[in-house]
Coordinates of C-alpha atoms and ligand atoms in Angstrom, one line a residue:
M465 CA 30.1 5.7 -16.7
T466 CA 29.2 3.0 -19.3
D467 CA 26.3 4.2 -21.4
V468 CA 25.0 6.8 -19.0
T469 CA 26.4 10.0 -20.2
D470 CA 26.6 11.6 -16.8
V471 CA 30.4 11.5 -16.5
T472 CA 30.7 14.3 -13.9
G473 CA 27.5 13.7 -11.9
Q474 CA 26.2 17.0 -13.1
Q475 CA 23.0 15.5 -14.5
A476 CA 22.4 14.0 -11.1
L477 CA 22.9 17.3 -9.4
D478 CA 20.5 18.9 -11.9
L479 CA 17.9 16.2 -11.1
D480 CA 18.3 17.1 -7.4
A481 CA 17.9 20.8 -8.1
A482 CA 14.8 20.2 -10.1
D483 CA 13.1 17.6 -7.9
P484 CA 9.7 18.7 -6.5
L485 CA 10.5 17.3 -3.1
P486 CA 13.6 19.0 -1.7
T487 CA 15.8 16.7 0.3
R488 CA 15.9 17.0 4.1
R489 CA 19.5 15.8 4.1
A490 CA 20.7 18.9 6.0
E491 CA 18.5 17.8 8.9
F492 CA 20.5 14.6 9.4
R493 CA 24.0 13.7 10.5
V494 CA 25.6 12.1 7.5
P495 CA 28.8 10.2 8.1
P496 CA 31.7 12.2 6.9
F497 CA 33.8 11.2 3.9
S498 CA 36.8 13.0 2.6
G499 CA 39.1 12.0 -0.2
P500 CA 37.4 11.1 -3.5
P501 CA 39.5 8.7 -5.5
G502 CA 38.4 7.7 -9.0
G503 CA 36.3 10.9 -9.3
A504 CA 33.4 9.3 -7.5
G505 CA 33.8 11.1 -4.2
G506 CA 31.4 13.5 -2.6
P507 CA 31.1 16.8 -0.9
G508 CA 32.7 15.8 2.4
E509 CA 29.8 13.4 3.2
A510 CA 29.1 9.8 2.6
A511 CA 26.5 8.6 0.0
Y512 CA 24.5 6.7 2.6
L513 CA 22.4 4.1 0.9
A514 CA 22.1 1.9 4.0
G515 CA 18.9 3.4 5.5
N516 CA 17.2 0.0 5.0
S517 CA 19.5 -1.3 7.7
L518 CA 20.0 1.7 10.0
G519 CA 18.6 5.1 9.2
L520 CA 20.6 8.3 9.8
Q521 CA 20.4 10.4 12.9
P522 CA 18.1 13.4 12.8
K523 CA 19.9 16.5 14.1
A524 CA 16.9 17.4 16.2
L525 CA 17.4 14.3 18.3
R526 CA 20.2 15.6 20.6
E527 CA 18.0 18.5 21.9
R528 CA 15.0 16.2 22.3
I529 CA 16.8 13.6 24.3
G530 CA 18.6 16.4 26.1
A531 CA 15.2 17.8 27.1
E532 CA 14.2 14.5 28.7
L533 CA 17.6 14.3 30.5
D534 CA 17.1 17.8 31.8
D535 CA 13.6 17.1 33.0
W536 CA 14.9 14.0 34.8
A537 CA 17.7 16.1 36.4
R538 CA 15.4 18.9 37.3
L539 CA 12.4 16.9 38.5
G540 CA 13.4 13.4 39.4
V541 CA 10.4 11.2 39.9
E542 CA 8.1 14.2 39.4
G543 CA 8.9 14.1 35.7
H544 CA 6.3 11.3 35.4
T545 CA 3.7 14.0 35.6
R546 CA 5.5 17.3 35.3
A547 CA 8.1 16.8 32.5
R548 CA 7.4 19.1 29.5
R549 CA 6.1 16.0 27.9
A550 CA 4.9 14.1 30.9
W551 CA 6.3 10.6 31.0
L552 CA 3.3 8.6 32.2
P553 CA 1.2 9.3 29.1
Y554 CA 4.3 9.8 26.8
H555 CA 3.5 6.9 24.6
E556 CA 0.1 8.4 23.8
L557 CA 2.0 11.2 21.9
L558 CA 3.1 8.5 19.4
R559 CA -0.2 6.9 18.8
E560 CA -1.7 9.1 16.2
P561 CA 1.4 9.8 14.1
A562 CA 2.3 6.1 14.2
A563 CA -1.2 5.1 13.2
A564 CA -1.1 7.6 10.3
L565 CA 2.2 6.2 9.1
V566 CA 0.9 2.6 8.8
G567 CA -2.7 3.4 7.8
A568 CA -4.3 2.4 11.0
R569 CA -6.8 3.8 13.5
P570 CA -5.2 5.3 16.5
A571 CA -6.6 2.7 18.9
E572 CA -5.0 -0.1 16.8
V573 CA -1.4 1.0 17.3
V574 CA 1.1 1.1 20.1
V575 CA 4.8 1.8 20.2
M576 CA 6.7 -0.6 22.5
N577 CA 9.5 -3.1 22.9
S578 CA 11.6 -4.3 20.0
L579 CA 10.4 -5.9 16.8
T580 CA 10.9 -9.6 17.6
V581 CA 9.5 -9.1 21.1
N582 CA 6.4 -7.7 19.5
L583 CA 6.2 -10.6 17.1
H584 CA 6.1 -12.9 20.1
L585 CA 3.6 -10.8 22.0
M586 CA 1.3 -10.8 18.9
M587 CA 1.7 -14.6 18.6
V588 CA 0.8 -15.1 22.2
S589 CA -2.6 -13.8 21.2
F590 CA -2.8 -14.8 17.6
Y591 CA -1.1 -18.1 17.2
R592 CA -3.6 -20.5 18.7
P593 CA -2.7 -23.8 17.1
T594 CA -4.8 -26.9 17.1
P595 CA -3.8 -30.4 16.0
R596 CA -5.8 -29.8 12.8
R597 CA -4.7 -26.2 12.2
H598 CA -1.2 -25.3 13.4
V599 CA 0.9 -24.4 10.3
I600 CA 2.7 -21.1 10.3
V601 CA 3.5 -19.8 6.8
I602 CA 6.5 -17.6 6.3
E603 CA 8.6 -16.6 3.3
D604 CA 11.4 -18.9 2.2
S605 CA 13.8 -15.9 2.6
A606 CA 12.2 -14.7 5.9
F607 CA 14.5 -12.7 8.1
P608 CA 16.1 -15.2 10.6
S609 CA 14.6 -13.5 13.6
D610 CA 11.1 -14.2 12.3
S611 CA 12.0 -17.7 11.5
Y612 CA 13.5 -18.3 14.9
A613 CA 10.4 -16.6 16.5
V614 CA 7.8 -18.7 14.7
R615 CA 9.8 -22.0 15.2
S616 CA 10.0 -21.3 18.9
Q617 CA 6.3 -20.5 19.1
A618 CA 5.4 -23.8 17.4
A619 CA 7.7 -25.7 19.8
F620 CA 6.3 -23.8 22.8
H621 CA 2.9 -25.2 21.8
G622 CA 4.2 -28.7 21.5
Y623 CA 4.5 -28.9 17.7
D624 CA 7.5 -29.9 15.7
P625 CA 8.8 -26.7 14.0
A626 CA 10.1 -28.7 11.0
E627 CA 6.5 -29.7 10.3
A628 CA 4.6 -26.7 11.6
V629 CA 6.6 -24.0 9.9
V630 CA 6.1 -23.9 6.1
R631 CA 8.5 -21.7 4.1
L632 CA 7.2 -20.6 0.8
A633 CA 8.4 -18.5 -2.1
P634 CA 6.2 -15.4 -2.3
E635 CA 4.6 -16.6 -5.5
D636 CA 3.6 -19.9 -3.9
V637 CA 1.7 -18.3 -0.9
L638 CA -1.6 -17.8 -2.6
P639 CA -1.8 -21.3 -4.2
Y640 CA -0.8 -22.9 -0.9
L641 CA -3.5 -21.0 1.0
R642 CA -6.0 -22.1 -1.6
A643 CA -4.9 -25.7 -1.5
S644 CA -4.0 -26.2 2.2
G645 CA -5.4 -23.2 3.9
D646 CA -7.4 -25.2 6.3
R647 CA -4.2 -26.3 8.0
V648 CA -2.8 -22.8 8.4
A649 CA -3.1 -21.1 11.8
L650 CA -0.9 -18.1 11.0
V651 CA 0.5 -16.4 7.9
L652 CA 3.4 -14.1 8.8
L653 CA 5.2 -12.4 6.0
G654 CA 7.5 -9.5 5.5
T655 CA 5.7 -6.8 3.6
V656 CA 9.0 -5.8 1.9
N657 CA 11.4 -8.7 1.8
Y658 CA 14.7 -7.9 3.6
L659 CA 16.9 -9.7 1.0
T660 CA 15.2 -9.0 -2.4
G661 CA 13.4 -5.8 -1.7
E662 CA 10.2 -7.3 -3.0
L663 CA 6.9 -5.7 -1.9
L664 CA 4.2 -8.3 -1.5
D665 CA 0.5 -7.8 -2.3
M666 CA -0.8 -7.3 1.2
D667 CA -4.4 -7.0 0.1
A668 CA -4.5 -10.3 -1.9
I669 CA -2.5 -12.3 0.7
T670 CA -4.4 -11.0 3.7
A671 CA -7.8 -11.7 1.9
A672 CA -6.7 -15.2 1.0
G673 CA -5.3 -16.0 4.4
R674 CA -8.5 -14.8 6.1
A675 CA -10.7 -16.6 3.7
A676 CA -8.8 -19.8 4.6
G677 CA -9.6 -19.1 8.2
A678 CA -6.1 -18.2 9.2
I679 CA -4.8 -15.2 11.1
V680 CA -2.6 -12.9 9.0
G681 CA 0.2 -10.9 10.5
W682 CA 2.8 -8.7 8.8
D683 CA 6.3 -7.8 9.6
L684 CA 6.7 -4.3 8.4
A685 CA 10.4 -3.9 9.3
H686 CA 11.3 -3.0 5.7
A687 CA 8.0 -1.4 4.9
A688 CA 7.3 1.2 7.6
G689 CA 8.5 4.6 6.4
N690 CA 9.4 3.0 3.1
V691 CA 6.0 2.5 1.4
P692 CA 2.5 3.8 2.2
L693 CA 0.5 1.3 4.2
R694 CA -3.2 0.8 4.8
L695 CA -3.2 -1.7 7.6
H696 CA -6.7 -1.2 8.7
E697 CA -8.3 -1.4 5.3
T698 CA -6.2 -4.3 4.3
G699 CA -7.8 -6.2 7.1
A700 CA -4.6 -7.7 8.5
D701 CA -5.1 -9.2 12.0
W702 CA -1.9 -7.7 13.3
A703 CA 1.5 -6.3 12.4
A704 CA 4.8 -5.3 13.9
W705 CA 7.7 -3.1 12.8
C706 CA 10.9 -1.6 14.0
S707 CA 11.9 2.1 13.8
Y708 CA 15.6 2.0 13.2
K709 CA 15.5 1.5 9.5
Y710 CA 13.6 4.0 7.3
L711 CA 12.2 5.6 10.4
N712 CA 15.6 6.8 11.6
A713 CA 14.9 6.5 15.4
G714 CA 18.3 4.9 16.2
P715 CA 20.0 1.6 16.7
G716 CA 17.6 -0.9 18.5
S717 CA 15.0 1.8 18.8
L718 CA 11.4 1.0 19.8
A719 CA 9.1 -1.0 17.7
G720 CA 5.4 -0.7 16.8
A721 CA 2.5 -3.0 16.9
F722 CA -0.9 -3.0 15.2
V723 CA -3.9 -5.0 16.2
H724 CA -7.0 -4.8 14.0
E725 CA -10.0 -3.0 15.6
R726 CA -12.1 -6.2 15.4
H727 CA -9.8 -7.8 18.0
L728 CA -9.5 -4.9 20.4
A729 CA -12.4 -5.7 22.6
D730 CA -11.9 -9.5 22.5
R731 CA -11.4 -10.4 26.1
S732 CA -10.9 -14.1 25.2
L733 CA -7.5 -13.4 23.6
P734 CA -4.6 -14.7 25.7
K735 CA -2.1 -11.9 26.5
F736 CA 1.0 -11.6 28.6
A737 CA 0.3 -8.8 31.0
G738 CA 2.2 -6.3 33.1
W739 CA 1.2 -3.0 34.8
W740 CA 1.2 -1.1 31.5
S741 CA -1.5 -3.5 30.2
T742 CA -4.1 -2.1 32.6
D743 CA -6.4 0.9 32.4
P744 CA -4.2 4.0 33.1
R745 CA -7.1 5.6 35.0
T746 CA -6.9 2.9 37.7
R747 CA -3.2 1.8 37.4
F748 CA -2.1 3.3 40.6
E749 CA -4.9 1.7 42.6
M750 CA -2.4 -1.2 42.5
A751 CA -5.1 -3.8 42.0
P752 CA -3.9 -7.4 41.7
T753 CA -5.8 -7.9 38.4
V754 CA -5.7 -6.1 35.1
T755 CA -8.5 -3.8 34.1
P756 CA -8.5 -4.2 30.3
V757 CA -8.6 -1.3 27.9
D758 CA -9.9 -1.9 24.4
T759 CA -6.9 -0.5 22.5
A760 CA -3.6 -1.9 21.4
D761 CA -2.2 -0.3 24.6
S762 CA -3.4 -3.5 26.4
W763 CA -0.6 -5.4 24.7
Q764 CA 1.9 -3.2 26.6
V765 CA 3.7 -4.9 29.5
S766 CA 6.2 -2.5 31.0
N767 CA 6.5 1.2 31.5
P768 CA 8.0 2.7 28.3
P769 CA 11.6 3.9 28.1
I770 CA 11.2 7.6 27.6
L771 CA 14.8 8.2 26.3
A772 CA 14.1 5.7 23.6
M773 CA 10.6 7.1 22.8
A774 CA 11.9 10.6 22.1
P775 CA 13.6 9.6 18.9
V776 CA 10.5 7.8 17.7
L777 CA 8.5 11.0 18.3
V778 CA 11.0 13.1 16.3
S779 CA 10.9 10.6 13.5
L780 CA 7.1 10.5 13.3
E781 CA 7.0 14.2 13.3
M782 CA 9.3 14.4 10.3
F783 CA 7.3 11.8 8.5
G784 CA 4.1 13.7 9.3
Q785 CA 5.6 16.9 8.0
T786 CA 6.7 15.5 4.6
G787 CA 4.0 12.9 4.2
M788 CA 4.4 9.3 3.1
E789 CA 2.8 9.9 -0.3
A790 CA 5.3 12.6 -1.3
L791 CA 8.1 10.5 0.1
R792 CA 7.0 7.5 -1.9
A793 CA 6.7 9.5 -5.1
K794 CA 10.3 10.7 -4.6
S795 CA 11.4 7.2 -3.6
I796 CA 10.1 5.9 -6.9
R797 CA 12.1 8.6 -8.8
L798 CA 15.3 7.9 -6.9
T799 CA 15.1 4.1 -7.1
G800 CA 14.2 4.2 -10.8
Y801 CA 17.2 6.4 -11.4
L802 CA 19.5 4.1 -9.4
E803 CA 18.1 1.1 -11.2
A804 CA 18.9 2.6 -14.6
L805 CA 22.4 3.3 -13.6
L806 CA 22.9 -0.1 -12.0
D807 CA 21.5 -1.8 -15.1
S808 CA 24.1 0.0 -17.1
V809 CA 26.9 -1.0 -14.7
C810 CA 25.7 -4.6 -14.6
A811 CA 25.1 -4.9 -18.4
D812 CA 28.7 -6.2 -19.1
R813 CA 29.6 -7.4 -15.6
P814 CA 28.6 -10.5 -13.6
A815 CA 26.0 -8.7 -11.6
R816 CA 22.3 -8.1 -11.8
V817 CA 19.5 -6.4 -10.0
I818 CA 17.3 -9.1 -8.4
T819 CA 14.6 -6.7 -7.0
P820 CA 11.3 -6.7 -9.0
R821 CA 11.4 -4.2 -11.9
D822 CA 7.8 -2.9 -11.3
P823 CA 8.0 0.0 -8.8
A824 CA 4.6 -1.2 -7.5
R825 CA 6.3 -4.4 -6.4
R826 CA 9.2 -2.9 -4.5
G827 CA 10.1 -0.1 -2.1
A828 CA 13.3 2.0 -2.0
Q829 CA 15.7 -0.9 -1.9
L830 CA 17.5 -2.5 -4.8
S831 CA 19.4 -5.7 -4.3
V832 CA 22.3 -6.5 -6.6
R833 CA 23.5 -10.1 -6.9
V834 CA 27.2 -10.2 -7.8
S835 CA 28.1 -13.7 -9.1
G836 CA 31.3 -15.4 -8.0
R837 CA 32.4 -12.6 -5.7
D838 CA 32.3 -12.3 -2.0
V839 CA 30.4 -9.1 -1.6
G840 CA 31.9 -8.3 1.8
P841 CA 35.1 -6.8 0.4
V842 CA 33.1 -5.1 -2.4
S843 CA 30.9 -3.2 0.1
E844 CA 34.0 -2.4 2.2
R845 CA 35.8 -0.8 -0.7
L846 CA 32.7 1.1 -1.7
R847 CA 32.6 2.6 1.8
E848 CA 36.3 3.1 2.6
E849 CA 37.4 4.3 -0.8
F850 CA 34.3 6.0 -2.2
G851 CA 32.2 6.9 0.9
V852 CA 29.3 4.8 -0.4
Y853 CA 27.5 3.0 2.3
T854 CA 25.6 -0.1 1.3
D855 CA 25.1 -3.4 3.1
T856 CA 25.5 -6.9 2.2
R857 CA 23.9 -10.3 2.7
R858 CA 26.6 -12.8 2.1
P859 CA 27.5 -14.5 0.0
D860 CA 26.5 -12.4 -3.0
V861 CA 23.9 -9.7 -2.4
I862 CA 24.6 -6.0 -2.0
R863 CA 21.6 -3.9 -0.9
M864 CA 21.3 -0.2 -1.7
A865 CA 18.3 1.8 -0.6
P866 CA 18.0 5.5 -1.6
T867 CA 15.8 6.8 1.1
P868 CA 13.8 9.8 0.0
M869 CA 14.1 11.7 3.3
Y870 CA 17.8 12.3 2.9
N871 CA 19.2 10.6 -0.2
T872 CA 19.8 12.4 -3.4
F873 CA 20.1 11.6 -7.1
H874 CA 23.8 12.4 -6.7
D875 CA 24.1 9.8 -4.0
C876 CA 22.7 7.2 -6.4
W877 CA 25.1 8.4 -9.1
R878 CA 28.1 8.1 -6.7
A879 CA 27.0 4.6 -5.7
A880 CA 26.7 3.3 -9.3
T881 CA 29.9 4.8 -10.5
A882 CA 31.8 3.5 -7.4
L883 CA 30.3 0.0 -7.9
E884 CA 31.4 0.1 -11.5
T885 CA 35.0 0.9 -10.5
V886 CA 35.1 -1.7 -7.7
L887 CA 33.7 -4.4 -9.9
D888 CA 36.3 -3.7 -12.5
G889 CA 39.0 -3.9 -9.7
G890 CA 40.0 -0.2 -10.4
A891 CA 41.1 2.7 -8.2
R892 CA 42.8 1.9 -5.0
Ligands
PLP114 C1 12.3 -8.4 8.7 C2 13.0 -8.3 10.1 N1 12.4 -8.9 11.1 C3 13.0 -8.9 12.3 C4 14.2 -8.2 12.6 C5 14.8 -8.2 13.9 O1 14.5 -7.1 14.6 P1 14.8 -6.8 16.2 O2 16.2 -7.2 16.4 O3 14.6 -5.4 16.4 O4 13.9 -7.7 17.0 C6 14.7 -7.5 11.5 C7 16.0 -6.7 11.7 O5 16.6 -6.1 10.8 C8 14.1 -7.5 10.2 O6 14.7 -6.9 9.2

C-alpha cells in the first residue's frame, strides 16, 4: 500500500509474532470469511474491527450458559440455592471482577439491567433539580439514548428539556462549569465518545463538576474494557456501562452501575425499589418495606437474569486473567499501527482520522471521516469483499476499533489495505 512498505502483510504478521501480549483470538468465534479479492483477504476469518459496537463471542460461553440450562433442567426451582453457581447470590460473583475492571470498591458496583435503564435509575437518585440548579450538561455528540434519557428526566421533573439540557463540545465543558456551574445539577458525559473515539479527562471534569456543586456521572459504554478506569479515585458520583462492546458479553447483555462510596449509606436518596433492593438476609420474610443495604446492590430492582449474567462472568474472568493494563498497552500499539496505516491511506484521498492523535486522549477506536461519500456502501464493501468489519455513523464516519483481546496487527493491515482499495473504487 501507498508509502507503507508492507505489501504482503508480512510485517504485520511479524509484529503479531513478536508482540509481548499474545492474542486470545483463538478463544473467540470470529465471523468466517473466505475469498480474498485484491490480495487483502484473510485466513478464513474476518478482520473484525467492530468490537466497539458488538464484541465477539467467547467460545467458553456455550458451555457456561449450557451449565445454567442443565442446572435449571436438573433442579428446577431448587437451582436458586443448589445450582453449581447458586442463582440467588449469582450477581455477587460479578461484583469484585466488575469493580476491578472499573477501578471501584466492590460495594460500589452492581451488574444489572441495560445501560439506559441504569442511566435512568442513577438519575432517579442523582438528578435532583431545583429552579435555580436544574441544568444537565452532556456532550454535543452524546449518544442519542443518553440525550433522550436526560431530556425525559428533565421533562419528568417539569423542566423544558430545550432549556435544561445543555450540549457542549468537550473542550467547552470546563469553561462552562467555571462560568455557569451554579446552574448545573448533573454532568453526564461519555468517557470515550462513541463517534470520535475521544477519551475525556475524567479527573479534571469530575473535579470541576463537583467543585461547582454538581453531581458528576459517566457513561462508560465505550470505556469499560477499553481503557483502564479509576472510578473511585476520580471521585465520580456515579457511572453506568454496557457489556456488549469491549466486554464481549453478547448483544443487549447486562450493564453495570457504580455509585461512589460516599453515597452508599445515604438513606435520603430517592430510589426506585423492588425486591432485589432489600437486604438479602431478610428478603424472604416478605416484609412490605425495604430493608436497605449500604451497597450499590440497593439500586437493583428485579431478580437478575442468570442466563444473561453467565456471559458477563465469562467476560470478567477473561479481563481478570489478562489484566486491563496489559490490554491497554497492546491497544496503544495496535491503534498506533492502524493510525499510521490509515494516515498513509488518507494522505492523498478525501478522508482523515478525526480521533485525537495523542494515545492518552483516545481508546482503541479510530474514526475516519470520508468526505463526500456515503460511508454505508464503503463499510458494506469492506465487509462483503474483504471480510473487514467496521461500523459507520452516517453520513460520513467509519469507526474501526482494534480490540486488544482478539485483534491482531494483521487485522489492522487488512482493514487499511481494503479501505485503500475501496476508496479508490477498485476490486469488485
Ligand atoms: C454511549 C452509549 N450510551 C447508551 C447506549 C445505549 O445502550 P442500551 O441500548 O444498552 O441502553 C449506547 C449503545 O451503544 C452507547 O454507546
